[in-house]
């Protein structure tokens, strides 16, 4: 990412793309197919497109692969309907990372950029690291929630 995005810098001085990020989690009983779209309008629209068309990198990351990259929505052929909608919404590229959680629960971390090819190999490594931490946090939260709802016996 070095040098491609003048004006946007992280704390180490590296140039960074403009992003919107969203944790997209499958939860039983929540909306169509258990998927709960986020609250940010652009990201919610992208999430809805994947649900509506039943295609996209997030769904592939959830059910088939660990990491799925969509480098350029304008030229994408794997998910044509989804990619066209994402491009129309202003998304240029996005990777999706599978989260490791407990039981039947699935999750994916999606990163979004308005420009094509915004994510490189370093971005993928950082995304996998973030997804690993998010998966651990989600699994821990699920365990705590289950413990809170477990009847206590004297």
Coordinates of C-alpha atoms in Angstrom, one line a residue:
X1 CA 0.0 0.0 0.0
X2 CA 3.0 2.3 0.3
X3 CA 2.7 5.4 -1.8
X4 CA -0.7 4.8 -3.6
X5 CA -2.8 6.9 -1.3
X6 CA -1.2 10.3 -0.6
X7 CA -2.8 12.2 2.2
X8 CA -3.9 9.1 4.2
X9 CA -1.3 7.7 6.5
X10 CA -1.3 5.2 9.4
X11 CA 0.6 5.8 12.6
X12 CA 3.8 4.3 11.0
X13 CA 3.6 6.8 8.0
X14 CA 2.4 4.2 5.5
X15 CA -0.1 5.4 2.9
X16 CA -3.5 3.7 3.5
X17 CA -6.6 3.4 1.3
X18 CA -10.0 4.9 2.3
X19 CA -11.8 2.0 3.9
X20 CA -15.1 1.0 5.4
X21 CA -15.0 -2.2 7.4
X22 CA -17.7 -4.5 8.7
X23 CA -17.9 -7.7 10.6
X24 CA -20.5 -9.8 8.8
X25 CA -21.8 -12.6 11.1
X26 CA -24.1 -15.5 10.5
X27 CA -26.4 -15.9 13.5
X28 CA -29.3 -18.3 13.7
X29 CA -32.6 -16.6 13.7
X30 CA -31.4 -13.2 12.6
X31 CA -32.7 -12.1 9.2
X32 CA -32.5 -13.9 5.9
X33 CA -30.3 -17.0 6.3
X34 CA -29.3 -15.8 9.7
X35 CA -27.2 -12.9 8.3
X36 CA -27.3 -9.6 10.2
X37 CA -26.4 -6.6 8.0
X38 CA -24.6 -3.8 9.6
X39 CA -25.7 -0.3 10.4
X40 CA -23.5 1.7 8.0
X41 CA -25.6 2.4 4.9
X42 CA -23.0 1.6 2.2
X43 CA -21.8 -1.5 3.9
X44 CA -25.4 -2.6 4.7
X45 CA -26.2 -2.2 0.9
X46 CA -23.2 -4.3 0.0
X47 CA -24.2 -7.0 2.5
X48 CA -27.8 -6.9 1.3
X49 CA -26.6 -7.4 -2.3
X50 CA -24.7 -10.6 -1.3
X51 CA -27.8 -11.9 0.5
X52 CA -30.1 -11.0 -2.4
X53 CA -28.0 -12.5 -5.1
X54 CA -26.7 -15.3 -3.0
X55 CA -23.2 -14.7 -4.2
X56 CA -20.1 -12.7 -3.3
X57 CA -16.7 -12.9 -1.6
X58 CA -18.2 -12.9 2.0
X59 CA -20.4 -15.8 1.3
X60 CA -17.5 -17.7 -0.3
X61 CA -15.3 -16.9 2.7
X62 CA -18.0 -18.0 5.1
X63 CA -18.8 -21.4 3.5
X64 CA -16.0 -22.4 1.1
X65 CA -12.6 -20.7 1.6
X66 CA -10.6 -19.0 4.3
X67 CA -9.7 -15.8 2.4
X68 CA -11.4 -14.5 -0.7
X69 CA -10.2 -11.4 -2.6
X70 CA -12.2 -9.3 -5.0
X71 CA -9.5 -7.0 -6.5
X72 CA -11.7 -5.1 -8.9
X73 CA -15.5 -5.1 -8.8
X74 CA -15.7 -3.6 -12.3
X75 CA -14.0 -6.7 -13.9
X76 CA -15.2 -9.5 -11.6
X77 CA -16.7 -12.6 -13.3
X78 CA -17.1 -15.0 -10.3
X79 CA -20.0 -13.1 -8.9
X80 CA -21.3 -10.9 -11.7
X81 CA -24.6 -9.7 -10.2
X82 CA -23.0 -8.9 -6.9
X83 CA -19.9 -7.3 -8.4
X84 CA -22.0 -5.0 -10.6
X85 CA -24.1 -3.8 -7.6
X86 CA -20.9 -3.3 -5.5
X87 CA -19.3 -1.3 -8.3
X88 CA -22.5 0.8 -8.7
X89 CA -22.4 1.5 -4.9
X90 CA -18.8 2.7 -5.2
X91 CA -16.9 -0.3 -4.0
X92 CA -13.7 -0.8 -6.0
X93 CA -12.2 -3.8 -4.2
X94 CA -12.7 -6.0 -1.1
X95 CA -11.2 -9.0 0.6
X96 CA -13.2 -11.3 2.9
X97 CA -11.7 -13.4 5.7
X98 CA -13.3 -16.3 7.4
X99 CA -13.6 -16.2 11.1
X100 CA -13.1 -19.2 13.3
X101 CA -15.9 -19.4 15.8
X102 CA -17.6 -22.0 17.9
X103 CA -20.1 -24.7 16.7
X104 CA -22.3 -23.9 13.8
X105 CA -21.7 -20.2 14.0
X106 CA -19.8 -18.6 11.1
X107 CA -18.4 -15.2 10.6
X108 CA -16.4 -13.2 8.1
X109 CA -14.5 -10.0 8.2
X110 CA -14.9 -7.8 5.1
X111 CA -12.8 -4.8 4.2
X112 CA -13.9 -2.4 1.6
X113 CA -12.1 0.2 -0.5
X114 CA -13.5 2.6 -3.1
X115 CA -10.6 2.0 -5.5
X116 CA -9.7 -1.2 -7.4
X117 CA -6.7 -3.2 -6.2
X118 CA -6.4 -1.3 -2.9
X119 CA -5.4 -4.4 -1.0
X120 CA -2.0 -6.1 -1.5
X121 CA -0.2 -9.0 0.1
X122 CA 0.5 -7.0 3.3
X123 CA -3.2 -6.1 3.5
X124 CA -4.1 -9.8 3.2
X125 CA -1.7 -10.7 6.0
X126 CA -3.0 -8.0 8.3
X127 CA -6.6 -9.0 7.4
X128 CA -6.0 -12.6 8.3
X129 CA -4.4 -11.5 11.6
X130 CA -7.4 -9.2 12.4
X131 CA -9.8 -12.1 11.5
X132 CA -8.0 -14.5 13.8
X133 CA -8.3 -12.0 16.7
X134 CA -11.9 -11.2 15.9
X135 CA -12.7 -15.0 15.7
X136 CA -11.2 -15.5 19.2
X137 CA -13.1 -12.5 20.6
X138 CA -16.4 -13.8 19.1
X139 CA -15.8 -17.3 20.4
X140 CA -15.0 -15.9 23.9
X141 CA -18.1 -13.7 23.8
X142 CA -20.2 -16.7 22.8
X143 CA -18.8 -18.7 25.7
X144 CA -19.4 -15.9 28.2
X145 CA -23.0 -15.5 26.9
X146 CA -23.6 -19.2 27.3
X147 CA -22.2 -19.2 30.8
X148 CA -24.4 -16.3 31.8
X149 CA -27.5 -18.2 30.6
X150 CA -26.6 -21.5 32.2
X151 CA -28.7 -22.3 35.3
X152 CA -26.7 -22.4 38.5
X153 CA -27.1 -25.3 40.9
X154 CA -26.4 -24.9 44.6

